[in-house]
Short mmCIF file of C-alpha atoms and ligand atoms in Angstrom, two decimals:
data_model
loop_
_atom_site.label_atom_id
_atom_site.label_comp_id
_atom_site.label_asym_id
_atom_site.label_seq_id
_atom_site.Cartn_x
_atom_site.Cartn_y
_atom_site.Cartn_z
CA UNK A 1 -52.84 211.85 40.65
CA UNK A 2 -55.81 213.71 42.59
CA UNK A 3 -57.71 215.91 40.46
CA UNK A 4 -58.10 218.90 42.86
CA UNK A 5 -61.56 219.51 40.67
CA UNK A 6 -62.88 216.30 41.91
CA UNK A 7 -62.11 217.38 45.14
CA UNK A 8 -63.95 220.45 45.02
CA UNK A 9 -67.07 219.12 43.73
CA UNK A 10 -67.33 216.39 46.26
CA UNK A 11 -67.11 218.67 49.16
CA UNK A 12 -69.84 220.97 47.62
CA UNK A 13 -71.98 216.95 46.99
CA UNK A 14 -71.14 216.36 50.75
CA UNK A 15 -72.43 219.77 51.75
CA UNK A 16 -75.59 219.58 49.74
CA UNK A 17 -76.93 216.36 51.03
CA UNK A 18 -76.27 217.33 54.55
CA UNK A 19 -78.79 220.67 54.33
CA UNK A 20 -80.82 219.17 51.44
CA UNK A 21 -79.93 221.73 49.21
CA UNK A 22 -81.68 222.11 45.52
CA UNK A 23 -80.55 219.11 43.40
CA UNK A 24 -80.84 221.89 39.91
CA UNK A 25 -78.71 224.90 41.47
CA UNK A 26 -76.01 222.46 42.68
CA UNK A 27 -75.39 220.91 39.78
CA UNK A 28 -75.52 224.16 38.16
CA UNK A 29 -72.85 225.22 40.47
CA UNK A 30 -70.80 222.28 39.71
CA UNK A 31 -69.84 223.43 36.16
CA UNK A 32 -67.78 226.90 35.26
CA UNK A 33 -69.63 229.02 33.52
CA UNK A 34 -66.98 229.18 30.77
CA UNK A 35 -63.50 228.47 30.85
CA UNK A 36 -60.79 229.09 27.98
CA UNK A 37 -56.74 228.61 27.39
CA UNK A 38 -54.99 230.22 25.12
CA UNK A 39 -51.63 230.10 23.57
CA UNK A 40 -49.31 232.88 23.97
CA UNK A 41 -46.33 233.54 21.85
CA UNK A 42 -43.31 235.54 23.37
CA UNK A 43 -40.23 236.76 21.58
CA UNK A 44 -37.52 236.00 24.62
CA UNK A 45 -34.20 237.57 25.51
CA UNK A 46 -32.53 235.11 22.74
CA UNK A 47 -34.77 235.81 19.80
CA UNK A 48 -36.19 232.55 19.95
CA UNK A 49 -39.85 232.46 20.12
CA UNK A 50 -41.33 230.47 22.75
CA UNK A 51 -45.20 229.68 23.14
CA UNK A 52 -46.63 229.83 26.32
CA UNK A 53 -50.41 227.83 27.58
CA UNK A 54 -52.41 230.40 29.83
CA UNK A 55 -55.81 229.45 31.49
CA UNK A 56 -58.74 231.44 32.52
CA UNK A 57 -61.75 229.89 34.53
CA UNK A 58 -64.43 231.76 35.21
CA UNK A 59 -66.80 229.67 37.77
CA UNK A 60 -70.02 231.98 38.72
CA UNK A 61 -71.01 235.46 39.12
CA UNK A 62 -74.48 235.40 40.67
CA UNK A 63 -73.01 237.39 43.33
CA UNK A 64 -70.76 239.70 41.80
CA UNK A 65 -67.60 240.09 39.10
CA UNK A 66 -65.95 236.87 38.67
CA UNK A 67 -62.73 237.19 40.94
CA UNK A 68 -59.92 235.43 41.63
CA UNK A 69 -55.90 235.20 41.15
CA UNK A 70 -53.19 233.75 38.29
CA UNK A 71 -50.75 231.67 39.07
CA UNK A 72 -47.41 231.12 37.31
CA UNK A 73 -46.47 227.20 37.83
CA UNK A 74 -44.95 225.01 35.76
CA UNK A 75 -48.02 222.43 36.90
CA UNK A 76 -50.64 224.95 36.62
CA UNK A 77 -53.57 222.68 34.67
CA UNK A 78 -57.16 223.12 33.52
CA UNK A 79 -58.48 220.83 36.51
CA UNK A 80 -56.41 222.61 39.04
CA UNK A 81 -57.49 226.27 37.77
CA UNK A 82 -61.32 225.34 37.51
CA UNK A 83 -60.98 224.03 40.52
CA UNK A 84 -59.42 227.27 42.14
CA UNK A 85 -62.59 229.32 40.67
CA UNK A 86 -64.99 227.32 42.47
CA UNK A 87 -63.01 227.27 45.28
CA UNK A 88 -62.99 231.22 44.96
CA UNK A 89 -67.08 231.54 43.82
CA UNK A 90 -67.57 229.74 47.61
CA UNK A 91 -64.84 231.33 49.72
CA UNK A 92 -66.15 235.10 47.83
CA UNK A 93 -70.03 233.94 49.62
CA UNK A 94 -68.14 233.03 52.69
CA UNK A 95 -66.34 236.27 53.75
CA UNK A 96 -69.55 238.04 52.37
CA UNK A 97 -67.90 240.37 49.22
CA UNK A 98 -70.02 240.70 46.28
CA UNK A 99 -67.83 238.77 43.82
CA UNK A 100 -68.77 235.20 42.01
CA UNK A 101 -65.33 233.26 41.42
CA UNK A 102 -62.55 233.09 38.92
CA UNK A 103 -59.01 232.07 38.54
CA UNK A 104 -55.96 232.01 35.84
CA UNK A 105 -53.04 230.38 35.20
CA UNK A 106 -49.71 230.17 32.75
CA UNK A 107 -47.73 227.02 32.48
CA UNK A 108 -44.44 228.47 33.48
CA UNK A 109 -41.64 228.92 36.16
CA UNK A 110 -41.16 232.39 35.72
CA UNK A 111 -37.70 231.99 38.13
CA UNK A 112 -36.54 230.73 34.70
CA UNK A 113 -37.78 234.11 32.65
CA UNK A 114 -35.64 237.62 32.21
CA UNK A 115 -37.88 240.57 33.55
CA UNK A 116 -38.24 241.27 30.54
CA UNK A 117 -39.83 237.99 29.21
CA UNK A 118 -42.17 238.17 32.51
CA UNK A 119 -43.63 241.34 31.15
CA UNK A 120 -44.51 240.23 27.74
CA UNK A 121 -45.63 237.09 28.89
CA UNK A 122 -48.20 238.92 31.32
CA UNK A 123 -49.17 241.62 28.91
CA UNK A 124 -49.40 238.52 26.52
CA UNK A 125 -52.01 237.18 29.16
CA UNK A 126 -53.85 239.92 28.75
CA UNK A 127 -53.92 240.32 24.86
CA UNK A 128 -55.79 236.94 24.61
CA UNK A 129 -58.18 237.62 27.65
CA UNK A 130 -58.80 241.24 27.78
CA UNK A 131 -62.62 240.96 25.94
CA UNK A 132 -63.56 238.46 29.24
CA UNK A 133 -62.52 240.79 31.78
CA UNK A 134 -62.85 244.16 33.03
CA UNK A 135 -63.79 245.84 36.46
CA UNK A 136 -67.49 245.09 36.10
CA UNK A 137 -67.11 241.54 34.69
CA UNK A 138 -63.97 239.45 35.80
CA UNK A 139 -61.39 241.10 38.21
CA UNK A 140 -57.72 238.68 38.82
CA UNK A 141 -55.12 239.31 41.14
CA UNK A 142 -52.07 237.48 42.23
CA UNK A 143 -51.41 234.41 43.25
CA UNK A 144 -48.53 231.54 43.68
CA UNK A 145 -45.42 233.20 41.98
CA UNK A 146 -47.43 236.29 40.66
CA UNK A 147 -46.80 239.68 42.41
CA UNK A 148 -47.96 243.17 42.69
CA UNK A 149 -45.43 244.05 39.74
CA UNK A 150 -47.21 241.55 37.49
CA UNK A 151 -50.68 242.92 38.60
CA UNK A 152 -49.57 246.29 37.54
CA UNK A 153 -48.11 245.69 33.82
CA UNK A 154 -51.70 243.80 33.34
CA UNK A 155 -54.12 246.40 34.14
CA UNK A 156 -51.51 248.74 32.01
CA UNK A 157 -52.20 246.55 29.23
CA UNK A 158 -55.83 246.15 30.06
CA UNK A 159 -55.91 250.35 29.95
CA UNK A 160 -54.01 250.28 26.19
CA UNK A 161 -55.90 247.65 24.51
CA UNK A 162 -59.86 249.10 26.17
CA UNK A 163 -59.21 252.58 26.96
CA UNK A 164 -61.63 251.90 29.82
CA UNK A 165 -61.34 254.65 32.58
CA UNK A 166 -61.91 252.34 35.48
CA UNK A 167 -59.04 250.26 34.06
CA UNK A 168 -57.02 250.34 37.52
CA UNK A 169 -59.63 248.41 38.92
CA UNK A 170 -59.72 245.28 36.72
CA UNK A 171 -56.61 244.63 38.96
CA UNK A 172 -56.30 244.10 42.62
CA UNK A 173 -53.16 243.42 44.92
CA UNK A 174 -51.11 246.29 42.60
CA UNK A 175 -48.24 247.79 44.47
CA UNK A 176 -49.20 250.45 46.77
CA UNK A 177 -48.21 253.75 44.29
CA UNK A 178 -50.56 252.35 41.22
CA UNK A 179 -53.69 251.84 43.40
CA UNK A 180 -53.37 249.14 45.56
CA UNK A 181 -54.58 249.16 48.90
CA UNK A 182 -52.25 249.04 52.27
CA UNK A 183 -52.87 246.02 54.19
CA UNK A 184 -53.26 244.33 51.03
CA UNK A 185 -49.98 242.42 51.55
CA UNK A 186 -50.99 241.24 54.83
CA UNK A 187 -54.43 240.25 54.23
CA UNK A 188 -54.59 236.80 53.99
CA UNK A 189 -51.49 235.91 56.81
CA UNK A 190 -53.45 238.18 59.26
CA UNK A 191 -57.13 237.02 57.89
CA UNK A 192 -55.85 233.95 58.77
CA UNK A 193 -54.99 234.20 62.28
CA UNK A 194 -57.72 236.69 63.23
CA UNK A 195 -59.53 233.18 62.22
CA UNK A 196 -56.98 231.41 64.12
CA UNK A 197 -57.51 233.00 67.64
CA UNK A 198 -61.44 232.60 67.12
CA UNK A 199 -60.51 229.00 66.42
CA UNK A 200 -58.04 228.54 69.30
CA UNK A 201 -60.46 230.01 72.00
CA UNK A 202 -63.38 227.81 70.84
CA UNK A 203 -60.78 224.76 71.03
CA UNK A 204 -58.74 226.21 74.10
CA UNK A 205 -55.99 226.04 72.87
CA UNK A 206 -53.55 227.54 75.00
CA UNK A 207 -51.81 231.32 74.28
CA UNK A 208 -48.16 229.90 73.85
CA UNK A 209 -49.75 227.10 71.36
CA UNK A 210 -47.33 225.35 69.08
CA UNK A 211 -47.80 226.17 65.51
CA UNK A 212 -46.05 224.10 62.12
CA UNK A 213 -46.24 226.06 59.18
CA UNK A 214 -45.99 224.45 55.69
CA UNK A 215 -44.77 227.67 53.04
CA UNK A 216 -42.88 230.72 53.86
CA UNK A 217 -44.18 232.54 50.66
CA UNK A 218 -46.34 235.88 51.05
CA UNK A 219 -49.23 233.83 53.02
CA UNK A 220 -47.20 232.04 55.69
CA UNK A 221 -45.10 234.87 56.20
CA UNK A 222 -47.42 236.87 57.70
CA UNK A 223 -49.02 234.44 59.01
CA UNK A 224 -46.33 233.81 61.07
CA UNK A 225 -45.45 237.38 62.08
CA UNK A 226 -48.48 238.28 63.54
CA UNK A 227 -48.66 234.47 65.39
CA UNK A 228 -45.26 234.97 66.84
CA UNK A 229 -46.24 238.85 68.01
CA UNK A 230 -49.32 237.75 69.72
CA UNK A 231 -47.34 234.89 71.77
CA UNK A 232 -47.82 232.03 69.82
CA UNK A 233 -44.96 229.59 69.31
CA UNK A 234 -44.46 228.91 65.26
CA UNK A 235 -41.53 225.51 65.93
CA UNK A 236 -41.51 224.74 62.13
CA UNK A 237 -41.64 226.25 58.56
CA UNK A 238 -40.18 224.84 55.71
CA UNK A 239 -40.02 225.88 51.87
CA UNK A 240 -39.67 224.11 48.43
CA UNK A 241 -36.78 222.42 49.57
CA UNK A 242 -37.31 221.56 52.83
CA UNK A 243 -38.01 223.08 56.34
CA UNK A 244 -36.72 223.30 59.90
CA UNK A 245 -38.03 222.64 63.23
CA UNK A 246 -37.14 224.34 66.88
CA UNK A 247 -39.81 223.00 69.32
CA UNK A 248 -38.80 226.05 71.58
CA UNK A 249 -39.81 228.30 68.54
CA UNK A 250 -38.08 230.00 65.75
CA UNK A 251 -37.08 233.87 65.03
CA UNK A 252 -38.88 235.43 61.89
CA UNK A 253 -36.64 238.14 60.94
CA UNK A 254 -33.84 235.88 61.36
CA UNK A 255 -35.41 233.31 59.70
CA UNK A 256 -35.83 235.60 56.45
CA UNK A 257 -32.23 236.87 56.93
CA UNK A 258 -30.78 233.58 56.32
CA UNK A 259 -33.11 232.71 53.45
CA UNK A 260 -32.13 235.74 51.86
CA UNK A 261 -28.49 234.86 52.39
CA UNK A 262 -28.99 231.19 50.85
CA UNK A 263 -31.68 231.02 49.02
CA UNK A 264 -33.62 228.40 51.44
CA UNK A 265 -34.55 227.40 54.84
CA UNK A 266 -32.62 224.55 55.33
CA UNK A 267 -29.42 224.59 57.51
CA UNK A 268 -30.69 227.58 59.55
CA UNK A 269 -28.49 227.92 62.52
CA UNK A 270 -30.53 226.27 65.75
CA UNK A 271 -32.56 223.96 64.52
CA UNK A 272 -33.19 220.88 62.94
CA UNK A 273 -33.86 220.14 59.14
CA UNK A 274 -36.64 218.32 57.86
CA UNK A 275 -38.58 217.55 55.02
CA UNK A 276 -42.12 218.87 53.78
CA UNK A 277 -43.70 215.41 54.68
CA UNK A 278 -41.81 215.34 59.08
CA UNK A 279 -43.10 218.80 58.98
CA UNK A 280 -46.84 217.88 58.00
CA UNK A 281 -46.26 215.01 60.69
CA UNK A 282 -44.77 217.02 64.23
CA UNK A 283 -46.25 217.02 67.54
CA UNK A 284 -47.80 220.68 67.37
CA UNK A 285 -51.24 222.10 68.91
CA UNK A 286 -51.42 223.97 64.97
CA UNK A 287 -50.42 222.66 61.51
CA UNK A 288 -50.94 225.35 58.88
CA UNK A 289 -49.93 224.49 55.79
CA UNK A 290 -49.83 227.43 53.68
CA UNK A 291 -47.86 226.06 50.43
CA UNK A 292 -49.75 224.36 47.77
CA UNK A 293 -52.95 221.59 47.45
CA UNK A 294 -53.00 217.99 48.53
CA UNK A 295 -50.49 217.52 50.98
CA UNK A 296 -52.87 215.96 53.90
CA UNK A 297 -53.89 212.60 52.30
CA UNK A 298 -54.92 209.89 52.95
CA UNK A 299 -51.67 208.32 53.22
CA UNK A 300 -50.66 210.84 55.99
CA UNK A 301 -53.79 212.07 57.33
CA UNK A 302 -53.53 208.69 60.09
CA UNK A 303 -50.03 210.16 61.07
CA UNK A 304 -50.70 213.93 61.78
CA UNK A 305 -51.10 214.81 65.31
CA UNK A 306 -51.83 218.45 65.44
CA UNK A 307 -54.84 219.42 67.77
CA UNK A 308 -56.08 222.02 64.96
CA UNK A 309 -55.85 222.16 61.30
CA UNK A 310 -56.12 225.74 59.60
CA UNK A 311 -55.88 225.88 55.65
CA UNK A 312 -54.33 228.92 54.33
CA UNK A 313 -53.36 227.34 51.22
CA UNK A 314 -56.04 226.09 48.88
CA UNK A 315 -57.00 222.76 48.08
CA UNK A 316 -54.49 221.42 50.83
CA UNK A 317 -56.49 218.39 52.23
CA UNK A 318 -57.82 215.46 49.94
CA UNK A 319 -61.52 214.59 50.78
CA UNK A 320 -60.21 210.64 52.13
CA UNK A 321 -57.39 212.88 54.17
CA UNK A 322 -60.44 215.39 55.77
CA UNK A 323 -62.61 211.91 56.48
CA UNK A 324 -59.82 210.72 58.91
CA UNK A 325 -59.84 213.93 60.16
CA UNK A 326 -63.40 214.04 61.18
CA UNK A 327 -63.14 210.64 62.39
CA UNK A 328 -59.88 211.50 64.76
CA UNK A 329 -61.68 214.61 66.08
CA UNK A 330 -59.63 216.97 64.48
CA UNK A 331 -60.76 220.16 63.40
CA UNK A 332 -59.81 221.69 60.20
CA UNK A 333 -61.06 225.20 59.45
CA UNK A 334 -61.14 225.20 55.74
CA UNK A 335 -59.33 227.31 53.49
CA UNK A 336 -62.40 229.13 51.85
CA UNK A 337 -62.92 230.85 54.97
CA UNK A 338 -59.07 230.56 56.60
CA UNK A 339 -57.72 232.09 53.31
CA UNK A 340 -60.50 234.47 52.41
CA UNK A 341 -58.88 237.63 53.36
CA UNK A 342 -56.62 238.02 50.57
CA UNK A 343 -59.89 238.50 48.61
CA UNK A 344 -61.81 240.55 51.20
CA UNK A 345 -58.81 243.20 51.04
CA UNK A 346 -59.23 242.62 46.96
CA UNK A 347 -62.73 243.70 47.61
CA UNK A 348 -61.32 246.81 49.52
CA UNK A 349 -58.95 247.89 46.95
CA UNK A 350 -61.48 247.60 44.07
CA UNK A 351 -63.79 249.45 45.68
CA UNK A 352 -61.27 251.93 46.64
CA UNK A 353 -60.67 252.21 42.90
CA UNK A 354 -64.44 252.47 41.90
CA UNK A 355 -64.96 255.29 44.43
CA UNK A 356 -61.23 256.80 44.21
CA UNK A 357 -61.39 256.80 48.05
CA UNK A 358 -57.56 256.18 49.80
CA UNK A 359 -58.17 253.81 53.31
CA UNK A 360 -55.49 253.97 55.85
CA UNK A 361 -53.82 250.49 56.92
CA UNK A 362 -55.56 250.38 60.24
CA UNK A 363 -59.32 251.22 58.84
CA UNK A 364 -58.04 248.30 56.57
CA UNK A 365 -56.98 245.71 58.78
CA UNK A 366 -59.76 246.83 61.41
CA UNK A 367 -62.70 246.00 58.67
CA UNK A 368 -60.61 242.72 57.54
CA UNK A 369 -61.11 241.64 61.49
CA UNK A 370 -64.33 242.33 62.14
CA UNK A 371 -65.16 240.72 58.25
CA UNK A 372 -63.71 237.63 58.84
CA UNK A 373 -64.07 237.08 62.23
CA UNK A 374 -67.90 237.44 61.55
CA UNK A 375 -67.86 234.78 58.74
CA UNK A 376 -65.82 232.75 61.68
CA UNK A 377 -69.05 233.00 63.81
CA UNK A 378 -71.70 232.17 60.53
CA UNK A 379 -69.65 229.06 59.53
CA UNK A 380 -69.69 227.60 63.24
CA UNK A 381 -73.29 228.50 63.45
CA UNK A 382 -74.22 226.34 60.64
CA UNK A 383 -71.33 224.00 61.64
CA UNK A 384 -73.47 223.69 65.11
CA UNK A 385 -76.85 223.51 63.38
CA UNK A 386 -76.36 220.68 61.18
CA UNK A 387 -73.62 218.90 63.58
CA UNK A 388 -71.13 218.62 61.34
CA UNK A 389 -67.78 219.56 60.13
CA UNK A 390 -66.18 223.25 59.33
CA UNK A 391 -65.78 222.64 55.48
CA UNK A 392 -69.75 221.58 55.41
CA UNK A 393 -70.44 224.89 57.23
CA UNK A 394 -69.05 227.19 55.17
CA UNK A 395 -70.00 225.38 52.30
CA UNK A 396 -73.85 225.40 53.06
CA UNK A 397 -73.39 228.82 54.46
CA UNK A 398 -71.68 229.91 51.00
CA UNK A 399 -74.03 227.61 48.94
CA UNK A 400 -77.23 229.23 50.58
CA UNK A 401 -75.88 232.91 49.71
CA UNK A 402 -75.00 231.97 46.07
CA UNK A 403 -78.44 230.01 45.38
CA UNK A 404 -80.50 232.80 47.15
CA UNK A 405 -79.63 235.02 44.31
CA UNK A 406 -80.38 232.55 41.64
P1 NAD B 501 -46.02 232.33 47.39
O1 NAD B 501 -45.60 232.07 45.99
O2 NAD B 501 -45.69 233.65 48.01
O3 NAD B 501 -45.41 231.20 48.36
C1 NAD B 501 -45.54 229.85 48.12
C2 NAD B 501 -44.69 229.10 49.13
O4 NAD B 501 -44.85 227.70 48.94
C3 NAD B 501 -43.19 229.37 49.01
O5 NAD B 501 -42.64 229.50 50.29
C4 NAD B 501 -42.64 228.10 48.37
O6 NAD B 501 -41.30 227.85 48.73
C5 NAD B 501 -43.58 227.08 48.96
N1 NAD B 501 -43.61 225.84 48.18
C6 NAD B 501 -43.65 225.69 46.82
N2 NAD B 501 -43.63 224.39 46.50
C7 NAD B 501 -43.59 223.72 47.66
C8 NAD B 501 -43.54 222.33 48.00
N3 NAD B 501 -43.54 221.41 47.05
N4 NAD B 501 -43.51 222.01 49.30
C9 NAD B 501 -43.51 222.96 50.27
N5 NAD B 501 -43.54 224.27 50.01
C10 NAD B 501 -43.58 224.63 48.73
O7 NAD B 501 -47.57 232.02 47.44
P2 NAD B 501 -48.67 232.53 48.48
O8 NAD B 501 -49.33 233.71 47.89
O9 NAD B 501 -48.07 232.59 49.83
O10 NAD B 501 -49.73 231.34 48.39
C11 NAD B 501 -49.62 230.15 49.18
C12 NAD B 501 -50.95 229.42 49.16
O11 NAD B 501 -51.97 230.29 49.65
C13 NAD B 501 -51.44 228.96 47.78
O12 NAD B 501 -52.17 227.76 47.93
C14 NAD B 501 -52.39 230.07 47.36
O13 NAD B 501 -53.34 229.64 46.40
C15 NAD B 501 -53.03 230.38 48.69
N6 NAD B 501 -53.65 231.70 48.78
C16 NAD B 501 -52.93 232.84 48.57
C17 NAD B 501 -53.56 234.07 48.72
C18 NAD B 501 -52.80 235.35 48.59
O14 NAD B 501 -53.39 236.41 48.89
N7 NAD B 501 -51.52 235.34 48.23
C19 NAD B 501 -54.92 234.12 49.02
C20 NAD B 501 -55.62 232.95 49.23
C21 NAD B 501 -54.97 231.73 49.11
#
């Protein structure tokens, strides 16, 4: 089993020896500030009370509020969610917002819970956390199987338990009518491609490209939309239970239609199934997977041919996976900068809330371009400088930022 923390902390190791960074701040940076779980007891439909395990990790905030999403998975783990906070600490230094890095968790499939049981269990959440966060300290937002909804009942419960004016803010990536921020949705599909095009026109890769996409969640959704409406050909996409490939490309809406209808992606009318591991493995320019962490390993890293990797999920490539990668010549533009627009828009929206200013969707998505495109050009800078691979650039470019302020 790959401990994704592991991971983490040998791509920071990797980083720091290539720049000769200070030996003290690394290993500084190498250990959460504090991290906590707690048990939380819900009453459920039944009558029956069930306890659930949440997790809280809160990395660093030398630059900023902690910051960084829950996820509700029945795997969710210490190791995985101190992992995702460091992840979050770098990817925050990256894009350039003035947030350190966080992340939280439950143990649960909440596809198993009534509505009702998902509210207490996230206003449970925030019963046993509220005295670590707040707008000015640790700020969450969604993440894998957590939602707007969810977002909205916690900083609700935040507000009863603190009383705390700025309470909307301890929040981001709330529904639009309880102070979330349009474009929010989008952010981190569309950060991802405006990273994408930089990518493809440094690696010419043509404008009718073919792009695999591993997910079809919020992420790879829009990821996908935008891809397919500036030319691109997305052939493959696949979900929990499998995927589909059309090498002549496949039809979003359509696509969405029929998963709405059945309840997966498999069997879609005009192409051809196949499983998670075929899609990782198809002859495309692009492979995005934009699912879950260690999928590229180094069982399977040998066998992928894309000409360009782009991580929109986190954690997706294992560090033997990303050495066969370096050694093949493929590029893989890492997920703290491919991914870091769901936090730059988080950014957006809490400062909308701190200044109770209302941004339209195009001053949004016009600041997210320019944003991310810019950390695009500072990674690939560094990347240049020190000869070496995308993940090392952003990482020294991130671990410069963070240590400058220690
Ligand atoms: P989501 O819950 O909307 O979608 C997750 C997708 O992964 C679903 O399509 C699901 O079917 C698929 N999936 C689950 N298990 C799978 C498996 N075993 N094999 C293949 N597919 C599987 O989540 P999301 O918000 O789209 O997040 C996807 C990834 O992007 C995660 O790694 C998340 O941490 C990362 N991420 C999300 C955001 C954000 O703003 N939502 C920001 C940064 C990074």
């Amino acid at each position: 089993m790959i401990n994704p923390f592991e991971t983490a902390i040998k791509q920071l190791e990797e980083a720091s020896q290539i720049a000769n960074l200070d030996k003290n701040k690394i290993e500084r940076l190498k250990n959460p500030d504090r991290y906590v779980e707690v048990s939380i007891p819900v009453v459920m439909d039944s009558g029956k009370l069930q306890i659930f395990i949440g997790f809280r990790s809160q990395h660093n905030n030398i630059r900023g509020p902690y910051k960084g999403g829950i996820r509700y998975h029945q795997d969710v783990n210490l190791d995985e969610v101190k992992a995702l906070s460091f992840w979050m600490t770098f990817k925050n230094a990256v894009i350039g917002v003035p947030f350190g890095g966080g992340k939280g968790g439950i143990i649960v499939n909440p596809k198993e819970l009534s509505t009702t049981e998902l509210e207490k269990l996230s206003r449970g959440w925030v019963q046993k956390m509220y005295r670590i966060l707040g707008p000015e300290v640790d700020v969450p937002a969604p993440d894998v199987n957590t939602t707007g909804q969810i977002m909205d009942w916690m900083a609700d419960e935040y507000k009863n338990l603190t009383n705390d004016p700025k309470s909307q803010a301890v929040f981001t990536g709330k529904p639009l009518g309880c102070g979330g921020s349009e474009g929010r949705e989008e952010a981190t599909g569309f950060g991802g491609f405006y990273v994408f095009e930089e990518a493809a026109k440094k690696f010419n890769l043509s404008a009718r490209a073919t792009i695999a996409v591993q997910g079809f969640g919020n992420v790879a959704t829009f990821f996908i939309k935008i891809a397919i409406e500036k030319g691109y050909k997305v052939v493959a996409v696949s979900d929990s239970k499998g995927g589909v490939v059309n090498m002549a490309g496949l039809d979003l809406s359509r696509l969405q239609e029929h998963k709405k209808q059945t309840g997966a992606l498999k069997d879609f009318p005009d192409a051809k199934n196949i499983t998670n591991e075929e899609l990782l493995e198809l002859d495309v320019d692009a492979l995005v997977p934009a699912a879950l962490e260690n999928v590229l390993t180094g069982d399977n890293a040998g066998r992928i041919k894309a000409r360009l990797i782009l991580e929109l999920a986190n954690g997706p490539t294992t560090k033997e996976a990303d050495k066969i990668f370096q050694e093949k010549n493929i590029p893989v533009i890492p997920d703290i900068l491919a991914n870091s627009g769901g936090v730059c828009v988080s950014f957006y929206e809490w400062y909308q809330n701190m200044k109770h200013e209302t941004w339209s969707k195009e001053q949004v998505l016009g600041k997210l371009e320019k944003q991310i495109k810019k950390a695009f050009a500072d990674v690939s800078s560094i990347r240049e400088k020190y000869k070496t691979t995308f993940r090392n650039g952003a990482y020294i470019l991130a671990a410069q930022r963070i240590m400058e302020k220690m």
